[in-house]
Amino acid sequence: MSFTTYIIYSQTLDRYYIGSTEDINERLIRHNNGNGSTYTKKAKDWELKWKREHETRADAMSLEFSIKKKKSRKYIEYLISKSNLE
């Protein structure tokens, strides 16, 4: 079992969202169906931009909070630029 820290982006809102989950595919569907967080309900065009796998939920959440604590769009875009998703 693995856990994922992820960054998704909505072009409609021009916003990023950082989260962590056990099932990234199911979680992305929930974000786009309005069943995600209050923050992501405002848009239906969220797409995965970055992810990192972890062995434990604690590690995934620790990285999530570390990224959020920086409050930096530049840092988020830096992580995405180093991603192999695209």
mmCIF file with all atom_site columns, N, CA and C in Angstrom, residues 20-76:
data_model
loop_
_atom_site.group_PDB
_atom_site.id
_atom_site.type_symbol
_atom_site.label_atom_id
_atom_site.label_alt_id
_atom_site.label_comp_id
_atom_site.label_asym_id
_atom_site.label_entity_id
_atom_site.label_seq_id
_atom_site.pdbx_PDB_ins_code
_atom_site.Cartn_x
_atom_site.Cartn_y
_atom_site.Cartn_z
_atom_site.occupancy
_atom_site.B_iso_or_equiv
_atom_site.pdbx_formal_charge
_atom_site.auth_seq_id
_atom_site.auth_comp_id
_atom_site.auth_asym_id
_atom_site.auth_atom_id
_atom_site.pdbx_PDB_model_num
ATOM 1   N N  . SER A 1 20 ? -3.116  14.927 0.011   1.00 0.00 ? 20 SER A N  1
ATOM 2   C CA . SER A 1 20 ? -2.522  13.592 0.101   1.00 0.00 ? 20 SER A CA 1
ATOM 3   C C  . SER A 1 20 ? -3.660  12.580 0.163   1.00 0.00 ? 20 SER A C  1
ATOM 4   N N  . THR A 1 21 ? -3.395  11.396 -0.351  1.00 0.00 ? 21 THR A N  1
ATOM 5   C CA . THR A 1 21 ? -4.445  10.384 -0.463  1.00 0.00 ? 21 THR A CA 1
ATOM 6   C C  . THR A 1 21 ? -3.840  8.991  -0.601  1.00 0.00 ? 21 THR A C  1
ATOM 7   N N  . GLU A 1 22 ? -4.694  8.000  -0.428  1.00 0.00 ? 22 GLU A N  1
ATOM 8   C CA . GLU A 1 22 ? -4.287  6.610  -0.630  1.00 0.00 ? 22 GLU A CA 1
ATOM 9   C C  . GLU A 1 22 ? -4.524  6.189  -2.090  1.00 0.00 ? 22 GLU A C  1
ATOM 10  N N  . ASP A 1 23 ? -5.511  6.799  -2.756  1.00 0.00 ? 23 ASP A N  1
ATOM 11  C CA . ASP A 1 23 ? -5.859  6.440  -4.139  1.00 0.00 ? 23 ASP A CA 1
ATOM 12  C C  . ASP A 1 23 ? -5.992  7.716  -4.964  1.00 0.00 ? 23 ASP A C  1
ATOM 13  N N  . ILE A 1 24 ? -4.933  8.084  -5.665  1.00 0.00 ? 24 ILE A N  1
ATOM 14  C CA . ILE A 1 24 ? -4.890  9.357  -6.383  1.00 0.00 ? 24 ILE A CA 1
ATOM 15  C C  . ILE A 1 24 ? -5.938  9.428  -7.500  1.00 0.00 ? 24 ILE A C  1
ATOM 16  N N  . ASN A 1 25 ? -6.174  8.330  -8.200  1.00 0.00 ? 25 ASN A N  1
ATOM 17  C CA . ASN A 1 25 ? -7.148  8.362  -9.301  1.00 0.00 ? 25 ASN A CA 1
ATOM 18  C C  . ASN A 1 25 ? -8.564  8.609  -8.787  1.00 0.00 ? 25 ASN A C  1
ATOM 19  N N  . GLU A 1 26 ? -8.938  7.904  -7.733  1.00 0.00 ? 26 GLU A N  1
ATOM 20  C CA . GLU A 1 26 ? -10.271 8.082  -7.152  1.00 0.00 ? 26 GLU A CA 1
ATOM 21  C C  . GLU A 1 26 ? -10.418 9.478  -6.560  1.00 0.00 ? 26 GLU A C  1
ATOM 22  N N  . ARG A 1 27 ? -9.350  9.971  -5.939  1.00 0.00 ? 27 ARG A N  1
ATOM 23  C CA . ARG A 1 27 ? -9.398  11.299 -5.316  1.00 0.00 ? 27 ARG A CA 1
ATOM 24  C C  . ARG A 1 27 ? -9.567  12.393 -6.364  1.00 0.00 ? 27 ARG A C  1
ATOM 25  N N  . LEU A 1 28 ? -8.894  12.277 -7.498  1.00 0.00 ? 28 LEU A N  1
ATOM 26  C CA . LEU A 1 28 ? -9.029  13.270 -8.565  1.00 0.00 ? 28 LEU A CA 1
ATOM 27  C C  . LEU A 1 28 ? -10.455 13.282 -9.116  1.00 0.00 ? 28 LEU A C  1
ATOM 28  N N  . ILE A 1 29 ? -11.048 12.115 -9.268  1.00 0.00 ? 29 ILE A N  1
ATOM 29  C CA . ILE A 1 29 ? -12.452 12.027 -9.707  1.00 0.00 ? 29 ILE A CA 1
ATOM 30  C C  . ILE A 1 29 ? -13.348 12.736 -8.708  1.00 0.00 ? 29 ILE A C  1
ATOM 31  N N  . ARG A 1 30 ? -13.123 12.506 -7.414  1.00 0.00 ? 30 ARG A N  1
ATOM 32  C CA . ARG A 1 30 ? -13.934 13.166 -6.380  1.00 0.00 ? 30 ARG A CA 1
ATOM 33  C C  . ARG A 1 30 ? -13.767 14.683 -6.419  1.00 0.00 ? 30 ARG A C  1
ATOM 34  N N  . HIS A 1 31 ? -12.547 15.164 -6.632  1.00 0.00 ? 31 HIS A N  1
ATOM 35  C CA . HIS A 1 31 ? -12.338 16.618 -6.736  1.00 0.00 ? 31 HIS A CA 1
ATOM 36  C C  . HIS A 1 31 ? -13.144 17.185 -7.901  1.00 0.00 ? 31 HIS A C  1
ATOM 37  N N  . ASN A 1 32 ? -13.139 16.509 -9.027  1.00 0.00 ? 32 ASN A N  1
ATOM 38  C CA . ASN A 1 32 ? -13.816 17.021 -10.220 1.00 0.00 ? 32 ASN A CA 1
ATOM 39  C C  . ASN A 1 32 ? -15.330 16.832 -10.183 1.00 0.00 ? 32 ASN A C  1
ATOM 40  N N  . ASN A 1 33 ? -15.824 15.963 -9.306  1.00 0.00 ? 33 ASN A N  1
ATOM 41  C CA . ASN A 1 33 ? -17.266 15.773 -9.156  1.00 0.00 ? 33 ASN A CA 1
ATOM 42  C C  . ASN A 1 33 ? -17.845 16.629 -8.036  1.00 0.00 ? 33 ASN A C  1
ATOM 43  N N  . GLY A 1 34 ? -17.010 17.462 -7.428  1.00 0.00 ? 34 GLY A N  1
ATOM 44  C CA . GLY A 1 34 ? -17.492 18.309 -6.345  1.00 0.00 ? 34 GLY A CA 1
ATOM 45  C C  . GLY A 1 34 ? -17.545 17.606 -5.007  1.00 0.00 ? 34 GLY A C  1
ATOM 46  N N  . ASN A 1 35 ? -16.950 16.411 -4.903  1.00 0.00 ? 35 ASN A N  1
ATOM 47  C CA . ASN A 1 35 ? -16.933 15.661 -3.647  1.00 0.00 ? 35 ASN A CA 1
ATOM 48  C C  . ASN A 1 35 ? -15.575 15.738 -2.961  1.00 0.00 ? 35 ASN A C  1
ATOM 49  N N  . GLY A 1 36 ? -14.773 16.704 -3.375  1.00 0.00 ? 36 GLY A N  1
ATOM 50  C CA . GLY A 1 36 ? -13.459 16.875 -2.759  1.00 0.00 ? 36 GLY A CA 1
ATOM 51  C C  . GLY A 1 36 ? -13.586 17.809 -1.583  1.00 0.00 ? 36 GLY A C  1
ATOM 52  N N  . SER A 1 37 ? -12.636 18.667 -1.433  1.00 0.00 ? 37 SER A N  1
ATOM 53  C CA . SER A 1 37 ? -12.675 19.624 -0.333  1.00 0.00 ? 37 SER A CA 1
ATOM 54  C C  . SER A 1 37 ? -13.564 20.808 -0.707  1.00 0.00 ? 37 SER A C  1
ATOM 55  N N  . THR A 1 38 ? -13.892 21.633 0.252   1.00 0.00 ? 38 THR A N  1
ATOM 56  C CA . THR A 1 38 ? -14.655 22.857 0.000   1.00 0.00 ? 38 THR A CA 1
ATOM 57  C C  . THR A 1 38 ? -13.914 23.721 -1.005  1.00 0.00 ? 38 THR A C  1
ATOM 58  N N  . TYR A 1 39 ? -12.616 23.753 -0.914  1.00 0.00 ? 39 TYR A N  1
ATOM 59  C CA . TYR A 1 39 ? -11.776 24.560 -1.802  1.00 0.00 ? 39 TYR A CA 1
ATOM 60  C C  . TYR A 1 39 ? -11.912 24.113 -3.259  1.00 0.00 ? 39 TYR A C  1
ATOM 61  N N  . THR A 1 40 ? -11.957 22.805 -3.508  1.00 0.00 ? 40 THR A N  1
ATOM 62  C CA . THR A 1 40 ? -11.969 22.320 -4.893  1.00 0.00 ? 40 THR A CA 1
ATOM 63  C C  . THR A 1 40 ? -13.368 22.241 -5.492  1.00 0.00 ? 40 THR A C  1
ATOM 64  N N  . LYS A 1 41 ? -14.405 22.424 -4.698  1.00 0.00 ? 41 LYS A N  1
ATOM 65  C CA . LYS A 1 41 ? -15.776 22.369 -5.227  1.00 0.00 ? 41 LYS A CA 1
ATOM 66  C C  . LYS A 1 41 ? -16.066 23.504 -6.198  1.00 0.00 ? 41 LYS A C  1
ATOM 67  N N  . LYS A 1 42 ? -15.258 24.551 -6.171  1.00 0.00 ? 42 LYS A N  1
ATOM 68  C CA . LYS A 1 42 ? -15.491 25.735 -6.994  1.00 0.00 ? 42 LYS A CA 1
ATOM 69  C C  . LYS A 1 42 ? -15.188 25.504 -8.477  1.00 0.00 ? 42 LYS A C  1
ATOM 70  N N  . ALA A 1 43 ? -14.553 24.381 -8.820  1.00 0.00 ? 43 ALA A N  1
ATOM 71  C CA . ALA A 1 43 ? -14.188 24.104 -10.216 1.00 0.00 ? 43 ALA A CA 1
ATOM 72  C C  . ALA A 1 43 ? -14.328 22.613 -10.501 1.00 0.00 ? 43 ALA A C  1
ATOM 73  N N  . LYS A 1 44 ? -14.416 22.292 -11.782 1.00 0.00 ? 44 LYS A N  1
ATOM 74  C CA . LYS A 1 44 ? -14.556 20.893 -12.194 1.00 0.00 ? 44 LYS A CA 1
ATOM 75  C C  . LYS A 1 44 ? -13.484 20.505 -13.221 1.00 0.00 ? 44 LYS A C  1
ATOM 76  N N  . ASP A 1 45 ? -12.432 21.305 -13.283 1.00 0.00 ? 45 ASP A N  1
ATOM 77  C CA . ASP A 1 45 ? -11.378 21.045 -14.278 1.00 0.00 ? 45 ASP A CA 1
ATOM 78  C C  . ASP A 1 45 ? -10.006 20.801 -13.639 1.00 0.00 ? 45 ASP A C  1
ATOM 79  N N  . TRP A 1 46 ? -9.998  20.171 -12.464 1.00 0.00 ? 46 TRP A N  1
ATOM 80  C CA . TRP A 1 46 ? -8.743  19.891 -11.777 1.00 0.00 ? 46 TRP A CA 1
ATOM 81  C C  . TRP A 1 46 ? -7.953  18.837 -12.535 1.00 0.00 ? 46 TRP A C  1
ATOM 82  N N  . GLU A 1 47 ? -6.648  19.092 -12.706 1.00 0.00 ? 47 GLU A N  1
ATOM 83  C CA . GLU A 1 47 ? -5.793  18.086 -13.331 1.00 0.00 ? 47 GLU A CA 1
ATOM 84  C C  . GLU A 1 47 ? -4.527  17.899 -12.510 1.00 0.00 ? 47 GLU A C  1
ATOM 85  N N  . LEU A 1 48 ? -4.076  16.666 -12.479 1.00 0.00 ? 48 LEU A N  1
ATOM 86  C CA . LEU A 1 48 ? -2.893  16.302 -11.707 1.00 0.00 ? 48 LEU A CA 1
ATOM 87  C C  . LEU A 1 48 ? -1.657  16.890 -12.365 1.00 0.00 ? 48 LEU A C  1
ATOM 88  N N  . LYS A 1 49 ? -0.874  17.633 -11.580 1.00 0.00 ? 49 LYS A N  1
ATOM 89  C CA . LYS A 1 49 ? 0.345   18.257 -12.093 1.00 0.00 ? 49 LYS A CA 1
ATOM 90  C C  . LYS A 1 49 ? 1.610   17.665 -11.484 1.00 0.00 ? 49 LYS A C  1
ATOM 91  N N  . TRP A 1 50 ? 1.492   17.117 -10.274 1.00 0.00 ? 50 TRP A N  1
ATOM 92  C CA . TRP A 1 50 ? 2.675   16.610 -9.569  1.00 0.00 ? 50 TRP A CA 1
ATOM 93  C C  . TRP A 1 50 ? 2.236   15.593 -8.536  1.00 0.00 ? 50 TRP A C  1
ATOM 94  N N  . LYS A 1 51 ? 3.067   14.573 -8.312  1.00 0.00 ? 51 LYS A N  1
ATOM 95  C CA . LYS A 1 51 ? 2.780   13.618 -7.236  1.00 0.00 ? 51 LYS A CA 1
ATOM 96  C C  . LYS A 1 51 ? 4.071   12.980 -6.759  1.00 0.00 ? 51 LYS A C  1
ATOM 97  N N  . ARG A 1 52 ? 4.031   12.533 -5.510  1.00 0.00 ? 52 ARG A N  1
ATOM 98  C CA . ARG A 1 52 ? 5.149   11.792 -4.927  1.00 0.00 ? 52 ARG A CA 1
ATOM 99  C C  . ARG A 1 52 ? 4.567   10.688 -4.055  1.00 0.00 ? 52 ARG A C  1
ATOM 100 N N  . GLU A 1 53 ? 5.074   9.477  -4.254  1.00 0.00 ? 53 GLU A N  1
ATOM 101 C CA . GLU A 1 53 ? 4.603   8.308  -3.516  1.00 0.00 ? 53 GLU A CA 1
ATOM 102 C C  . GLU A 1 53 ? 5.347   8.173  -2.190  1.00 0.00 ? 53 GLU A C  1
ATOM 103 N N  . HIS A 1 54 ? 4.630   7.653  -1.188  1.00 0.00 ? 54 HIS A N  1
ATOM 104 C CA . HIS A 1 54 ? 5.206   7.428  0.140   1.00 0.00 ? 54 HIS A CA 1
ATOM 105 C C  . HIS A 1 54 ? 4.744   6.069  0.663   1.00 0.00 ? 54 HIS A C  1
ATOM 106 N N  . GLU A 1 55 ? 5.501   5.498  1.569   1.00 0.00 ? 55 GLU A N  1
ATOM 107 C CA . GLU A 1 55 ? 5.123   4.223  2.171   1.00 0.00 ? 55 GLU A CA 1
ATOM 108 C C  . GLU A 1 55 ? 4.089   4.394  3.279   1.00 0.00 ? 55 GLU A C  1
ATOM 109 N N  . THR A 1 56 ? 4.068   5.562  3.917   1.00 0.00 ? 56 THR A N  1
ATOM 110 C CA . THR A 1 56 ? 3.132   5.768  5.023   1.00 0.00 ? 56 THR A CA 1
ATOM 111 C C  . THR A 1 56 ? 2.286   7.019  4.826   1.00 0.00 ? 56 THR A C  1
ATOM 112 N N  . ARG A 1 57 ? 1.099   7.003  5.413   1.00 0.00 ? 57 ARG A N  1
ATOM 113 C CA . ARG A 1 57 ? 0.218   8.174  5.392   1.00 0.00 ? 57 ARG A CA 1
ATOM 114 C C  . ARG A 1 57 ? 0.900   9.358  6.077   1.00 0.00 ? 57 ARG A C  1
ATOM 115 N N  . ALA A 1 58 ? 1.615   9.077  7.162   1.00 0.00 ? 58 ALA A N  1
ATOM 116 C CA . ALA A 1 58 ? 2.298   10.142 7.909   1.00 0.00 ? 58 ALA A CA 1
ATOM 117 C C  . ALA A 1 58 ? 3.314   10.874 7.028   1.00 0.00 ? 58 ALA A C  1
ATOM 118 N N  . ASP A 1 59 ? 4.070   10.131 6.233   1.00 0.00 ? 59 ASP A N  1
ATOM 119 C CA . ASP A 1 59 ? 5.052   10.756 5.340   1.00 0.00 ? 59 ASP A CA 1
ATOM 120 C C  . ASP A 1 59 ? 4.362   11.608 4.282   1.00 0.00 ? 59 ASP A C  1
ATOM 121 N N  . ALA A 1 60 ? 3.268   11.094 3.708   1.00 0.00 ? 60 ALA A N  1
ATOM 122 C CA . ALA A 1 60 ? 2.529   11.835 2.684   1.00 0.00 ? 60 ALA A CA 1
ATOM 123 C C  . ALA A 1 60 ? 1.964   13.133 3.259   1.00 0.00 ? 60 ALA A C  1
ATOM 124 N N  . MET A 1 61 ? 1.391   13.040 4.447   1.00 0.00 ? 61 MET A N  1
ATOM 125 C CA . MET A 1 61 ? 0.797   14.227 5.066   1.00 0.00 ? 61 MET A CA 1
ATOM 126 C C  . MET A 1 61 ? 1.877   15.222 5.494   1.00 0.00 ? 61 MET A C  1
ATOM 127 N N  . SER A 1 62 ? 3.000   14.730 5.936   1.00 0.00 ? 62 SER A N  1
ATOM 128 C CA . SER A 1 62 ? 4.100   15.605 6.338   1.00 0.00 ? 62 SER A CA 1
ATOM 129 C C  . SER A 1 62 ? 4.573   16.447 5.153   1.00 0.00 ? 62 SER A C  1
ATOM 130 N N  . LEU A 1 63 ? 4.736   15.826 3.987   1.00 0.00 ? 63 LEU A N  1
ATOM 131 C CA . LEU A 1 63 ? 5.153   16.572 2.792   1.00 0.00 ? 63 LEU A CA 1
ATOM 132 C C  . LEU A 1 63 ? 4.056   17.546 2.365   1.00 0.00 ? 63 LEU A C  1
ATOM 133 N N  . GLU A 1 64 ? 2.793   17.102 2.418   1.00 0.00 ? 64 GLU A N  1
ATOM 134 C CA . GLU A 1 64 ? 1.672   17.987 2.080   1.00 0.00 ? 64 GLU A CA 1
ATOM 135 C C  . GLU A 1 64 ? 1.729   19.260 2.931   1.00 0.00 ? 64 GLU A C  1
ATOM 136 N N  . PHE A 1 65 ? 1.856   19.106 4.238   1.00 0.00 ? 65 PHE A N  1
ATOM 137 C CA . PHE A 1 65 ? 1.868   20.267 5.130   1.00 0.00 ? 65 PHE A CA 1
ATOM 138 C C  . PHE A 1 65 ? 3.110   21.126 4.923   1.00 0.00 ? 65 PHE A C  1
ATOM 139 N N  . SER A 1 66 ? 4.226   20.498 4.605   1.00 0.00 ? 66 SER A N  1
ATOM 140 C CA . SER A 1 66 ? 5.460   21.234 4.348   1.00 0.00 ? 66 SER A CA 1
ATOM 141 C C  . SER A 1 66 ? 5.303   22.137 3.118   1.00 0.00 ? 66 SER A C  1
ATOM 142 N N  . ILE A 1 67 ? 4.702   21.613 2.060   1.00 0.00 ? 67 ILE A N  1
ATOM 143 C CA . ILE A 1 67 ? 4.475   22.406 0.845   1.00 0.00 ? 67 ILE A CA 1
ATOM 144 C C  . ILE A 1 67 ? 3.491   23.539 1.142   1.00 0.00 ? 67 ILE A C  1
ATOM 145 N N  . LYS A 1 68 ? 2.399   23.221 1.836   1.00 0.00 ? 68 LYS A N  1
ATOM 146 C CA . LYS A 1 68 ? 1.391   24.238 2.164   1.00 0.00 ? 68 LYS A CA 1
ATOM 147 C C  . LYS A 1 68 ? 1.978   25.345 3.037   1.00 0.00 ? 68 LYS A C  1
ATOM 148 N N  . LYS A 1 69 ? 2.853   24.975 3.949   1.00 0.00 ? 69 LYS A N  1
ATOM 149 C CA . LYS A 1 69 ? 3.433   25.941 4.890   1.00 0.00 ? 69 LYS A CA 1
ATOM 150 C C  . LYS A 1 69 ? 4.262   27.007 4.165   1.00 0.00 ? 69 LYS A C  1
ATOM 151 N N  . LYS A 1 70 ? 4.852   26.650 3.029   1.00 0.00 ? 70 LYS A N  1
ATOM 152 C CA . LYS A 1 70 ? 5.658   27.606 2.271   1.00 0.00 ? 70 LYS A CA 1
ATOM 153 C C  . LYS A 1 70 ? 4.795   28.718 1.661   1.00 0.00 ? 70 LYS A C  1
ATOM 154 N N  . LYS A 1 71 ? 3.513   28.443 1.419   1.00 0.00 ? 71 LYS A N  1
ATOM 155 C CA . LYS A 1 71 ? 2.587   29.424 0.838   1.00 0.00 ? 71 LYS A CA 1
ATOM 156 C C  . LYS A 1 71 ? 3.203   30.101 -0.386  1.00 0.00 ? 71 LYS A C  1
ATOM 157 N N  . SER A 1 72 ? 3.790   29.308 -1.256  1.00 0.00 ? 72 SER A N  1
ATOM 158 C CA . SER A 1 72 ? 4.532   29.854 -2.383  1.00 0.00 ? 72 SER A CA 1
ATOM 159 C C  . SER A 1 72 ? 4.119   29.212 -3.700  1.00 0.00 ? 72 SER A C  1
ATOM 160 N N  . ARG A 1 73 ? 3.502   30.010 -4.557  1.00 0.00 ? 73 ARG A N  1
ATOM 161 C CA . ARG A 1 73 ? 3.153   29.531 -5.895  1.00 0.00 ? 73 ARG A CA 1
ATOM 162 C C  . ARG A 1 73 ? 4.427   29.214 -6.684  1.00 0.00 ? 73 ARG A C  1
ATOM 163 N N  . LYS A 1 74 ? 5.468   30.019 -6.483  1.00 0.00 ? 74 LYS A N  1
ATOM 164 C CA . LYS A 1 74 ? 6.730   29.775 -7.192  1.00 0.00 ? 74 LYS A CA 1
ATOM 165 C C  . LYS A 1 74 ? 7.310   28.415 -6.820  1.00 0.00 ? 74 LYS A C  1
ATOM 166 N N  . TYR A 1 75 ? 7.248   28.056 -5.545  1.00 0.00 ? 75 TYR A N  1
ATOM 167 C CA . TYR A 1 75 ? 7.756   26.756 -5.109  1.00 0.00 ? 75 TYR A CA 1
ATOM 168 C C  . TYR A 1 75 ? 6.935   25.627 -5.726  1.00 0.00 ? 75 TYR A C  1
ATOM 169 N N  . ILE A 1 76 ? 5.613   25.772 -5.730  1.00 0.00 ? 76 ILE A N  1
ATOM 170 C CA . ILE A 1 76 ? 4.739   24.764 -6.336  1.00 0.00 ? 76 ILE A CA 1
ATOM 171 C C  . ILE A 1 76 ? 5.076   24.605 -7.817  1.00 0.00 ? 76 ILE A C  1
#
